[in-house]
Coordinates of C-alpha atoms and ligand atoms in Angstrom, one line a residue:
X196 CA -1.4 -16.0 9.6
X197 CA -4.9 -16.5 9.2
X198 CA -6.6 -14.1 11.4
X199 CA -10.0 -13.4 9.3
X200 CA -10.8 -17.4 9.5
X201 CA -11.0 -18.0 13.1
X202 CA -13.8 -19.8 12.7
X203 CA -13.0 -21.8 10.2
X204 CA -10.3 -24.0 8.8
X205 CA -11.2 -23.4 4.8
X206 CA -9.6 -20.3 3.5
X207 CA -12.2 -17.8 2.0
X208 CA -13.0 -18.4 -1.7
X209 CA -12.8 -15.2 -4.0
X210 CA -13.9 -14.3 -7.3
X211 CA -11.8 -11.2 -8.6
X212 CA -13.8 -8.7 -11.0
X213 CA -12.3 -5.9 -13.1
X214 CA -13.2 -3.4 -15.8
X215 CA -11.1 -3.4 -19.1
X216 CA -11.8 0.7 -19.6
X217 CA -11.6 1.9 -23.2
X218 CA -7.8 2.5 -24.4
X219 CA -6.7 0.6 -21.6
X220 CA -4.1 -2.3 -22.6
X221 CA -4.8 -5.8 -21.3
X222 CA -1.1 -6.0 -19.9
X223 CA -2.0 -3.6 -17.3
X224 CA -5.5 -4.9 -16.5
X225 CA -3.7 -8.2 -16.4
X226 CA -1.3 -6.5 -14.1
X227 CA -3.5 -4.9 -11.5
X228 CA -5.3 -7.9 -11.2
X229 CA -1.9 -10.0 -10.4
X230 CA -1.7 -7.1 -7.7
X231 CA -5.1 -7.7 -6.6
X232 CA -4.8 -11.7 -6.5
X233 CA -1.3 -10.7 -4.5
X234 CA -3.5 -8.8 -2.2
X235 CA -6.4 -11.5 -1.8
X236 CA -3.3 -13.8 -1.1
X237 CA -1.5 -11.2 1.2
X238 CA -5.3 -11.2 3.4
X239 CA -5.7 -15.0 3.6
X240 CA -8.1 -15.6 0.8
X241 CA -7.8 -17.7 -2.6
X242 CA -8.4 -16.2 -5.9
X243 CA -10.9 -19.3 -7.9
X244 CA -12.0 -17.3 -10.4
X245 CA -11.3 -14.1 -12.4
X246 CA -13.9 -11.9 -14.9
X247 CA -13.0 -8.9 -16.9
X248 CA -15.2 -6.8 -18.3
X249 CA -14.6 -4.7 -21.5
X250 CA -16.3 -1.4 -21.3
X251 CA -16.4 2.2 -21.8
X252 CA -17.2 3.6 -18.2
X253 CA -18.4 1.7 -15.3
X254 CA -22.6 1.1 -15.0
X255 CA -23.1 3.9 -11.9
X256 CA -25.6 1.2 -10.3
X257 CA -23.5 -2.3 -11.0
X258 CA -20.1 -0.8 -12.2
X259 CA -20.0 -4.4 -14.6
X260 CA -22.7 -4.4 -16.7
X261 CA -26.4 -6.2 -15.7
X262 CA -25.8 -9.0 -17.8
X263 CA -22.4 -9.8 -16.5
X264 CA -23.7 -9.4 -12.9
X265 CA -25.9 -12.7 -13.6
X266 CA -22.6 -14.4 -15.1
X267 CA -21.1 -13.4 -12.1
X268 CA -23.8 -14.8 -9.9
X269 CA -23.6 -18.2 -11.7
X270 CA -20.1 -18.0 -10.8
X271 CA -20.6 -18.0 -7.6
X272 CA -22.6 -20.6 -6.8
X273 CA -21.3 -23.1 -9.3
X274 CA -17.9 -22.1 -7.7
X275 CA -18.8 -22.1 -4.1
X276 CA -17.0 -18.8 -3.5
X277 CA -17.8 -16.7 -0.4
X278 CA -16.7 -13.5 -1.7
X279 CA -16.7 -11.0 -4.7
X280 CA -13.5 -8.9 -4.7
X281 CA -14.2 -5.6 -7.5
X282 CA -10.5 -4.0 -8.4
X283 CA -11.7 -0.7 -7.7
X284 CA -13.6 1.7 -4.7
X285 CA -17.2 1.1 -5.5
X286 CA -19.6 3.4 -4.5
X287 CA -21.7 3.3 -2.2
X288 CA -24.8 2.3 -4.0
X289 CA -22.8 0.1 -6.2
X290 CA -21.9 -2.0 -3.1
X291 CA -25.6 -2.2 -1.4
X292 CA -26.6 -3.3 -5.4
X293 CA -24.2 -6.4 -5.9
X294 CA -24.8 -7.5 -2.5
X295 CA -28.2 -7.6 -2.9
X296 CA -28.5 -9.0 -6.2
X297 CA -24.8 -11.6 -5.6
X298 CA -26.4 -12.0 -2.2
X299 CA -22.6 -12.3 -1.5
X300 CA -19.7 -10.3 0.4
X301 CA -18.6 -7.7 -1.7
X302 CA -15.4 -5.8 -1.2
X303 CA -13.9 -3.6 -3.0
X304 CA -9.9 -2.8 -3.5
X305 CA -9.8 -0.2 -1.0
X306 CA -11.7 -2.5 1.7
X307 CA -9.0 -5.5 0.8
X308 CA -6.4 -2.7 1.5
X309 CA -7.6 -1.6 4.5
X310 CA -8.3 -5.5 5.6
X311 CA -4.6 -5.9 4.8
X312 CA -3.3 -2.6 7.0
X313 CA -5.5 -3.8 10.0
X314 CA -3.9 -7.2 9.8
X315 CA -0.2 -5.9 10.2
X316 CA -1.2 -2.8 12.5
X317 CA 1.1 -3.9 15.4
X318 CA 1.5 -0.4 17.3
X319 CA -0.7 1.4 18.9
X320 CA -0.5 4.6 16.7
X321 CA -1.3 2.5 13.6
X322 CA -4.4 0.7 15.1
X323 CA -5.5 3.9 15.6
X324 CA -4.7 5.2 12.0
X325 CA -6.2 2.3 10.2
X326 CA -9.4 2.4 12.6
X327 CA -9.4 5.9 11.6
X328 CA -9.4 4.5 7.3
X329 CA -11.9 2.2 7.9
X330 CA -14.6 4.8 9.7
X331 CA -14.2 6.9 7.3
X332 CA -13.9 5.0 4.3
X333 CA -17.5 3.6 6.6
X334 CA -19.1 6.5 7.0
X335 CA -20.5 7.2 3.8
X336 CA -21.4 3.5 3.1
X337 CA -23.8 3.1 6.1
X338 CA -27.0 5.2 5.3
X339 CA -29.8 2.8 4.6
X340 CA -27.5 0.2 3.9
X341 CA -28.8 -1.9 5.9
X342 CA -26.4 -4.4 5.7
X343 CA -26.3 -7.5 8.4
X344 CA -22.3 -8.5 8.3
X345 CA -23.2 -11.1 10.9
X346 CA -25.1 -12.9 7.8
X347 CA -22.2 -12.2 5.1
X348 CA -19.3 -14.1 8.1
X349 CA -16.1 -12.6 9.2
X350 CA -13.1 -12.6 7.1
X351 CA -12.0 -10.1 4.3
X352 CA -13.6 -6.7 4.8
X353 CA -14.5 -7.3 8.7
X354 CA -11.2 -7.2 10.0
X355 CA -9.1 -5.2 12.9
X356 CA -10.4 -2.4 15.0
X357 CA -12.9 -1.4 13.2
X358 CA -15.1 -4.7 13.6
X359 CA -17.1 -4.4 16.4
X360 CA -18.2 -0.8 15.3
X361 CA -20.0 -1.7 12.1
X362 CA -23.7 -2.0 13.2
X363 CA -23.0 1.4 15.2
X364 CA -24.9 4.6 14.1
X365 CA -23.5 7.2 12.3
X366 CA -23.2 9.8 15.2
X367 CA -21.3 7.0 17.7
X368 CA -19.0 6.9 14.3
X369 CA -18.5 10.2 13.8
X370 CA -17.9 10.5 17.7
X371 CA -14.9 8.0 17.3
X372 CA -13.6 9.6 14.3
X373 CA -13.3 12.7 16.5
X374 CA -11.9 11.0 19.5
X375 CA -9.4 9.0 16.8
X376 CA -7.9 12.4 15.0
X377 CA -7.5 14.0 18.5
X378 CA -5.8 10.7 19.8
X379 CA -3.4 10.9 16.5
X380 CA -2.5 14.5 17.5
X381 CA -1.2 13.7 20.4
X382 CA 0.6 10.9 19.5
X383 CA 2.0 13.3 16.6
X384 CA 2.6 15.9 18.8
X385 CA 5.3 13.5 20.7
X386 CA 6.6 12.4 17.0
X387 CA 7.2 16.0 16.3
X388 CA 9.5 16.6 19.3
X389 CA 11.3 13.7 19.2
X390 CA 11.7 14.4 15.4
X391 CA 13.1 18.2 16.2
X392 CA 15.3 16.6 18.8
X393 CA 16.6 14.7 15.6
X394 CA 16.5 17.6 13.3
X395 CA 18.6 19.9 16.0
X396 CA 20.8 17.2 16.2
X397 CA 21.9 18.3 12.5
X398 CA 22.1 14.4 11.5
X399 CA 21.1 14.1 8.2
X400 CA 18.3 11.6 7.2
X401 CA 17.5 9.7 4.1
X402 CA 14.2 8.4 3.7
X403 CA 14.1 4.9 1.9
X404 CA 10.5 5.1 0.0
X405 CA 8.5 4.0 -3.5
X406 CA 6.4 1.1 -4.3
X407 CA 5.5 -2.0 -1.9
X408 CA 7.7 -5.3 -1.9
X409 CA 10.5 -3.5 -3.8
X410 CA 13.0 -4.1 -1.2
X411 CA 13.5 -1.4 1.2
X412 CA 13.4 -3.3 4.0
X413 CA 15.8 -5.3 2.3
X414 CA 18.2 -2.7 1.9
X415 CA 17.4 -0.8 5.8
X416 CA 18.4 -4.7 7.2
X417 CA 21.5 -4.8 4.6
X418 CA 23.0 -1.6 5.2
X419 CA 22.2 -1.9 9.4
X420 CA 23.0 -6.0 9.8
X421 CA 19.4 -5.4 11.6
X422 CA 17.8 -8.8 11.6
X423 CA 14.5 -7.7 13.2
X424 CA 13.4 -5.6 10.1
X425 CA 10.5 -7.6 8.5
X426 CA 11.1 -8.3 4.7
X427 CA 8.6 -10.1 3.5
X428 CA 7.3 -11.0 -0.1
X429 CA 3.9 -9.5 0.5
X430 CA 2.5 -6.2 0.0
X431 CA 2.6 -4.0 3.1
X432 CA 5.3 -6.0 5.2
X433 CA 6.2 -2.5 6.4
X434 CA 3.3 0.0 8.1
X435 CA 5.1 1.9 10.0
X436 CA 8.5 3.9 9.5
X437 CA 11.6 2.5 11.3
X438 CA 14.8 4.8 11.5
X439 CA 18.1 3.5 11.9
X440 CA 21.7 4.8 12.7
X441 CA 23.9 4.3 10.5
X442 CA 28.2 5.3 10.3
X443 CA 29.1 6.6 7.1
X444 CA 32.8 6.7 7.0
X445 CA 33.2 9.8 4.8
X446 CA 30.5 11.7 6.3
X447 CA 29.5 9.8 10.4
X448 CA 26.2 9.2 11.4
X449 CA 23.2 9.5 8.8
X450 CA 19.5 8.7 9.9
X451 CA 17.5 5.6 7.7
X452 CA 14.2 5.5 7.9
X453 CA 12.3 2.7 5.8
X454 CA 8.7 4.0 4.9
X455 CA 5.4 2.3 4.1
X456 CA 5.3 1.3 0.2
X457 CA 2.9 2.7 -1.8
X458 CA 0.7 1.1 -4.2
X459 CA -1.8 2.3 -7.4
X460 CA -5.2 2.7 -6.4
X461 CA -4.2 3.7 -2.8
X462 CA -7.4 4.6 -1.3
X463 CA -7.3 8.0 0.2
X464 CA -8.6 7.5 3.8
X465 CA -5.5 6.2 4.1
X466 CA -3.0 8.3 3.0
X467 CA -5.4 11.3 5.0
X468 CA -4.9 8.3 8.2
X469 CA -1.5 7.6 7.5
X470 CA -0.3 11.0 6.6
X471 CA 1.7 11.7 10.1
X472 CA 3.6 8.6 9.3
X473 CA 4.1 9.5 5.6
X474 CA 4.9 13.4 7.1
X475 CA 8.4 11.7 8.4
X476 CA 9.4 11.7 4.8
X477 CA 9.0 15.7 5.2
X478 CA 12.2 15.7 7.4
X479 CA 14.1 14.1 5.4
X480 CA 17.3 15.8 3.8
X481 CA 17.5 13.0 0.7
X482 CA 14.9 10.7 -0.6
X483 CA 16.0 7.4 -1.8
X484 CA 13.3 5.9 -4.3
X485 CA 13.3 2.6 -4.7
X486 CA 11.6 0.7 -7.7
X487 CA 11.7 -3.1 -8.9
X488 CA 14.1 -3.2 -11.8
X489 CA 12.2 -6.2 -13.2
X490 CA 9.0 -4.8 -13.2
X491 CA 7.2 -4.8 -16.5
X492 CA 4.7 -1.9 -15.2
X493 CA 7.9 0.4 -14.0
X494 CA 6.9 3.7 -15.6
X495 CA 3.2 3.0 -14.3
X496 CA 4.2 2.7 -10.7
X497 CA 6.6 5.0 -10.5
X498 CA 4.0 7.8 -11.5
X499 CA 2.0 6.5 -8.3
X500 CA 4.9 7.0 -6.0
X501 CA 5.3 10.6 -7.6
X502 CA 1.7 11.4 -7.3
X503 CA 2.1 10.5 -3.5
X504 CA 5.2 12.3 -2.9
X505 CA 3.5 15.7 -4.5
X506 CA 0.8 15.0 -2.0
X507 CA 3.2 14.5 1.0
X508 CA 5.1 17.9 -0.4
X509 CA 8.3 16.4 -0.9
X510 CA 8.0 16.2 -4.9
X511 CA 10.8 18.2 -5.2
X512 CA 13.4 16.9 -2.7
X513 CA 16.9 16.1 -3.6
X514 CA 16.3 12.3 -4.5
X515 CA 18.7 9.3 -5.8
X516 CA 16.0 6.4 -7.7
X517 CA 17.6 3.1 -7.3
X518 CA 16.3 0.1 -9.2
X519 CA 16.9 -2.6 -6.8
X520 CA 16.3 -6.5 -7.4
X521 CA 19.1 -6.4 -10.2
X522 CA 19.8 -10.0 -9.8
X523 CA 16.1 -10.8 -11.4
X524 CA 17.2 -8.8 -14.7
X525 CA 18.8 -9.7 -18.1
X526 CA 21.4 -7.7 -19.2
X527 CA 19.3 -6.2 -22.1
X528 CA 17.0 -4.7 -19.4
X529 CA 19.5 -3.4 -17.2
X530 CA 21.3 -1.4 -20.4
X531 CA 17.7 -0.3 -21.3
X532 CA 16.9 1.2 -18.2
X533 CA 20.8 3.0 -17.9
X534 CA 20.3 4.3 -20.7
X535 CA 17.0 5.9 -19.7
X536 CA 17.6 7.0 -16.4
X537 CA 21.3 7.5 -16.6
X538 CA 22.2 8.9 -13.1
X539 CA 19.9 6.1 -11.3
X540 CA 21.6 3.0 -9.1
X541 CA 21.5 -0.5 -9.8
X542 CA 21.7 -2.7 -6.6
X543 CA 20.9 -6.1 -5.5
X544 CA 19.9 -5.3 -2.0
X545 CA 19.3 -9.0 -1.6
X546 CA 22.6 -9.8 -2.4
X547 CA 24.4 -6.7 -2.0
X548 CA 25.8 -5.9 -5.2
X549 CA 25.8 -1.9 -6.1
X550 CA 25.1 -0.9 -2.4
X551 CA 28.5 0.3 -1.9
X552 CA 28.0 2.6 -4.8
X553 CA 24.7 3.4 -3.5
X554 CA 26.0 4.7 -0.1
X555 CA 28.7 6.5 -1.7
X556 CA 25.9 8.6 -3.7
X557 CA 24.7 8.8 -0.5
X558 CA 27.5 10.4 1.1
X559 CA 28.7 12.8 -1.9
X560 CA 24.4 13.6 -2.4
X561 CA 24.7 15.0 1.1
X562 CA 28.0 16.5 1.0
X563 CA 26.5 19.1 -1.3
X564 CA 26.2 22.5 -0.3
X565 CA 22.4 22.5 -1.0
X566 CA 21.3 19.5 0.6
X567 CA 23.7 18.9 3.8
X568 CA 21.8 19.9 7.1
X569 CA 22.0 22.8 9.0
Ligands
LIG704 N1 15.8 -11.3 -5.9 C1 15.8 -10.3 -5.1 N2 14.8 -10.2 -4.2 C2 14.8 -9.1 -3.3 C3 15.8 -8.1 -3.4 N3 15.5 -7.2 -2.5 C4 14.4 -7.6 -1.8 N4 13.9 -8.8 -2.4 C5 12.8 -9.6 -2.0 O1 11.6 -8.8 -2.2 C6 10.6 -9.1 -1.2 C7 10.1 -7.7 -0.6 O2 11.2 -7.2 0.1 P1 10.9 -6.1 1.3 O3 12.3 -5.6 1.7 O4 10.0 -6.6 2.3 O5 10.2 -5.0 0.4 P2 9.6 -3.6 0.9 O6 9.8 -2.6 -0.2 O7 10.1 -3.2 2.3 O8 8.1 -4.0 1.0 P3 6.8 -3.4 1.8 O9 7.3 -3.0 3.2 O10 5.8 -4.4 1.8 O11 6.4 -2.1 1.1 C8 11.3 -10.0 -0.2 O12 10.8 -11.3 -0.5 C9 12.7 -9.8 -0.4 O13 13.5 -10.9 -0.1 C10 16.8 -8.2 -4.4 O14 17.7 -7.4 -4.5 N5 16.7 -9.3 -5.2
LIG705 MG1 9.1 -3.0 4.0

């Protein structure tokens, strides 16, 4: 799936840049930037290079330092690499700055998310939502930029519906953005009756959430025999929610619904886009949060996906966190993570080992008093 290169048959060269901030340890910056080479891989791009900077706060104008910028322009051309790829949102001036002195593409994390959203938008509501991201995560970047994308190619950063608006003027943006939000209403508007219809109907629903590429898809398609569900080792397989029926034999029908992952840095235009599809989890009676057992940065991302559930408002919903991709585990890790989070599942949704205990927590979760419906 190579949308961005069209046009050409070489896959788009990247350089990836990071700050090492004071304090930080290196296994985390080493771990974001596996994330961000996952998500140059996940938008059709190699990664040839990688530079990390150690420094106190970012330079306001360059957010590496001057010197390193000329290390990285070196790069660049000895490495015949089309585009600079910087591990967090750059500012505005930042941007126009390394593109003029790189005399390169530059994107920026939040762009290579957005790229990756506007790839895998397959309805029409999340067309909209992601064109919605882009103009504004846009909007602030285009006075006196300047900046010709014609000369810079397509690819990474140019992507989806928001393309052919780029060399537009501010107010024609701002128009959209209005047309966009109203557009999203509506559609929300038609979400919000079929989800009262759902709601009346006094099925419970369990909303299957947490970071990206931890398996919930895997576990929707398990628990439904649903082949269609896309599972996929990529970040952001999943953009919009999917709910399915499912018989529980203690309890009869419960609603599914497998949500969009989260990830750290998730730029904020998009949650703000996204948030109708992220308000689903609002209806939910029980919140099933999933997490990678494996994952060496556990306690990391989990404190993203509570961060996003405060903003959605369902911090405090009944929950059951399941640490799913047991299978990948040693034993040692497994009686390390019991023994800290003691009333959590362990499941192989992959193989299906622990799911039957999972959808028995399911059924005595929402057998309780305080959390069954109606
Ligand atoms: N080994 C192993 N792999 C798993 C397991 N569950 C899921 N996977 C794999 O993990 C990858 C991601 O699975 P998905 O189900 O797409 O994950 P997701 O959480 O829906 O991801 P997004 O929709 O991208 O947020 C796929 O390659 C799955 O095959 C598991 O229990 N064990
Ligand atoms: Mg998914």
């Amino acid at each position: 799936m190579q949308k961005g290169n069209i046009n050409s048959q070489r896959k788009e060269r990247a350089i990836l840049v990071a700050l090492r901030l004071k304090n930080t340890p290196i296994r985390l910056v080493d771990d974001l930037l596996d994330e961000l080479r996952m998500l140059t891989e996940t938008a059709g791009a190699e990664v040839v290079e990688v530079l990390v900077q150690h420094r106190e706060k970012p330079d306001p104008a360059t957010y590496i330092g001057r010197g390193k910028v000329e290390k990285l322009k070196n790069m660049v051309d000895a490495f015949d690499v089309d585009l600079v790829i910087f591990d967090d949102e750059l500012t505005p001036s930042q941007m126009m700055n390394l593109e003029n002195m790189i005399e390169k593409k530059i994107v920026d994390r939040t762009q290579l998310i957005l790229d990756i959203f506007a790839m895998h938008a397959g309805t029409s509501e999340s067309k909209l939502q992601i064109e919605l991201a882009q103009l504004e995560y846009l909007l602030p970047r285009l006075r006196g930029h300047g900046r010709d994308l014609s000369r810079l190619g397509g690819g990474i950063g140019t992507r989806g519906p928001g393309e052919t608006k780029l060399e537009t003027d501010r107010r024609k943006i701002k128009k959209r953005i209005t047309v966009l939000k109203k557009k999203l209403s509506e559609i929300s508007k038609g979400r919000e009756i079929r989800r009262s219809k759902r709601v009346k109907s006094g099925i419970p629903i369990v909303s299957i959430v947490g970071y990206t590429n931890t398996g919930k898809s895997t576990f929707l398609r398990r628990i439904t025999g649903y082949e269609e569900i896309e599972v996929e080792d990529k970040l952001f397989s999943t953009l919009v929610s999917r709910t399915k029926r499912v018989f529980l034999r203690g309890l009869g029908y419960v609603l599914f619904t497998d949500t969009v992952g989260f990830i750290r840095k998730l730029p904020h235009s998009l949650i703000e886009a996204f948030k109708s599809t992220l308000e689903e989890i609002k209806y939910s009676n029980l919140l099933l949060i999933f997490m990678d057992a494996g994952d060496s940065f556990l306690m990391d991302k989990m404190e993203t996906v509570e961060e996003v559930l405060k903003e959605i408002g369902v911090g405090e919903y009944p929950r059951i966190l399941v640490f799913n991709k047991v299978d990948l585990c040693t034993e040692s890790r497994l009686n390390q993570l019991e023994s800290k989070f003691p009333t959590a599942c362990f499941i192989s949704a992959l193989h299906g080992y622990g799911v039957n205990d999972l959808i028995n927590r399911v059924e005595s979760t929402l057998k309780k008093p305080e959390v069954a419906v109606g």
